[in-house]
Short mmCIF file of C-alpha atoms in Angstrom, two decimals:
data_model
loop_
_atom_site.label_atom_id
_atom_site.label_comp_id
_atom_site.label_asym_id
_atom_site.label_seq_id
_atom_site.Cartn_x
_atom_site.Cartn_y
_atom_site.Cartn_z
CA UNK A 173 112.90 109.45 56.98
CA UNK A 174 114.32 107.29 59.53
CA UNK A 175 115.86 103.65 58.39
CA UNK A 176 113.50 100.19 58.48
CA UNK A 177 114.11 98.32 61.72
CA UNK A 178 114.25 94.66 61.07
CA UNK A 179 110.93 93.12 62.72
CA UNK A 180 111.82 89.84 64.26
CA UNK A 181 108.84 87.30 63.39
CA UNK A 182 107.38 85.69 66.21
CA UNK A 183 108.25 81.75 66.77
CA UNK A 184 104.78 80.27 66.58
CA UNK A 185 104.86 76.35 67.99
CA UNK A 186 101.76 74.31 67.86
CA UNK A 187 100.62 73.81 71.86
CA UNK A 188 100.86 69.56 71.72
CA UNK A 189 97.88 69.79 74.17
CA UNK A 190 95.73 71.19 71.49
CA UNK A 191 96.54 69.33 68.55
CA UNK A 192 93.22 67.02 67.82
CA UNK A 193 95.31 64.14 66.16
CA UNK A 194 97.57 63.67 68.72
CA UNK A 195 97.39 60.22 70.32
CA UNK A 196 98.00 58.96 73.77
CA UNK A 197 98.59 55.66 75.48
CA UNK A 198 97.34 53.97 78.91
CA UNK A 199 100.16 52.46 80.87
CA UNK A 200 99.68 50.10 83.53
CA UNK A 201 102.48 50.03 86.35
CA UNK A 202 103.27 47.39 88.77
CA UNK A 203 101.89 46.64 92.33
CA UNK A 204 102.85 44.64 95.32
CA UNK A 205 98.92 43.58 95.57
CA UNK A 206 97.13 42.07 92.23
CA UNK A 207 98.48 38.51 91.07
CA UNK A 208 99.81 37.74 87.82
CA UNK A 209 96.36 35.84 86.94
CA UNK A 210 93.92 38.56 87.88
CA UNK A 211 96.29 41.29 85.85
CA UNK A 212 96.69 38.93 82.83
CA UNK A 213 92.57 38.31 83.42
CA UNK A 214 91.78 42.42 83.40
CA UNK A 215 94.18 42.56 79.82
CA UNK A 216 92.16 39.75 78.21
CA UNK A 217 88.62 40.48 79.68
CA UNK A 218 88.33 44.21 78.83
CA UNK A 219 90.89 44.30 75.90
CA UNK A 220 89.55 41.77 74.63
CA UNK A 221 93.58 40.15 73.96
CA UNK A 222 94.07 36.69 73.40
CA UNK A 223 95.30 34.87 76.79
CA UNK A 224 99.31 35.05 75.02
CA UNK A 225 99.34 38.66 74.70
CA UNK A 226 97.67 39.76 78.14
CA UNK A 227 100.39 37.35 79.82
CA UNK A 228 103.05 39.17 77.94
CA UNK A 229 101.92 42.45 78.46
CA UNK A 230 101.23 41.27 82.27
CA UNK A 231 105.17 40.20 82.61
CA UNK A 232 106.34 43.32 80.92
CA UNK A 233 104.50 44.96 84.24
CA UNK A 234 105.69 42.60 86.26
CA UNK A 235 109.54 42.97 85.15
CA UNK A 236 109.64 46.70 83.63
CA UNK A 237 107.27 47.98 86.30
CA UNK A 238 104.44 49.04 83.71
CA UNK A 239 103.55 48.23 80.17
CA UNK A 240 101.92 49.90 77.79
CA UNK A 241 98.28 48.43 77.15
CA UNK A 242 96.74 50.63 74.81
CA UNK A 243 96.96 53.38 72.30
CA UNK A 244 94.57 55.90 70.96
CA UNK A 245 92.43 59.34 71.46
CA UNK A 246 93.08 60.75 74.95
CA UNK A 247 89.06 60.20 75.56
CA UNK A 248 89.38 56.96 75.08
CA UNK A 249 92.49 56.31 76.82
CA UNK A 250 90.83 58.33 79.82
CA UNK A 251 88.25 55.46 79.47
CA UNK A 252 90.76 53.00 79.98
CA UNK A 253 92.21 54.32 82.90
CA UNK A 254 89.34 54.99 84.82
CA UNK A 255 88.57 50.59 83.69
CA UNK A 256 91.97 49.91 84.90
CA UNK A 257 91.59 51.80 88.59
CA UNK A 258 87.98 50.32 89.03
CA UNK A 259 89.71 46.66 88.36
CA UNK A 260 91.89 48.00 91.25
CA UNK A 261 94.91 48.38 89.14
CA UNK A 262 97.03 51.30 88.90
CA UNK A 263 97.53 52.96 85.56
CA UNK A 264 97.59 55.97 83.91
CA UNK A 265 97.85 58.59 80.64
CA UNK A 266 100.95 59.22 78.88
CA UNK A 267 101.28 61.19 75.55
CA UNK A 268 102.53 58.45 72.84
CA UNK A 269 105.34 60.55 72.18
CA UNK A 270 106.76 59.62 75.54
CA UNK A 271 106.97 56.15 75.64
CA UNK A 272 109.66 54.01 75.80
CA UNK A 273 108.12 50.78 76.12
CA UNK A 274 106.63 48.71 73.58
CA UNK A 275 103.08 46.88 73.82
CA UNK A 276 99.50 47.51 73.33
CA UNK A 277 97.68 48.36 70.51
CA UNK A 278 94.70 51.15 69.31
CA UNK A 279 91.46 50.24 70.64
#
């Protein structure tokens, strides 16, 4: 009888792409065309924030380059991109995970 070969045990990791509970965020970045009162406008009018926060979040764009505007399910963070581009801004979807920035909340 020949001797028992250690087996290694495969390394499973969970593919992040896959996991259903993961959350995402929609990040607006800066551009040289929208003003400051049309970008703080597009935060209040389809966030729904009070005229404070969208300023904020607008100079965090303004200064940082982008802001984070909202956080949630990917679908609906897909939805909130494709509002941001058709209010001509430019913005996209980031894993939450990968942030740096502070700034807006689940919708």
């Amino acid at each position: 009888m020949s001797p028992a070969v250690p087996v290694a045990e495969p390394s499973i990791q969970a593919d992040e792409r896959t996991s259903a509970h993961r959350l995402w965020a929609t990040v607006v970045h800066d551009d040289p065309i929208n003003t400051m009162d049309y970008v703080t406008w597009v935060f209040a009018s389809h966030f729904g924030y009070p005229r404070s926060k969208a300023a904020h979040l607008m100079m965090q764009v303004h200064m940082t380059g982008r802001a984070t505007v909202s956080r949630g399910e990917r679908a609906r963070m897909e939805a909130d991109v494709t509002a941001m581009h058709s209010y001509g801004l430019r913005a996209t979807i980031v894993p939450l995970a990968g942030l740096t920035d502070g700034g807006g909340e689940g919708r």
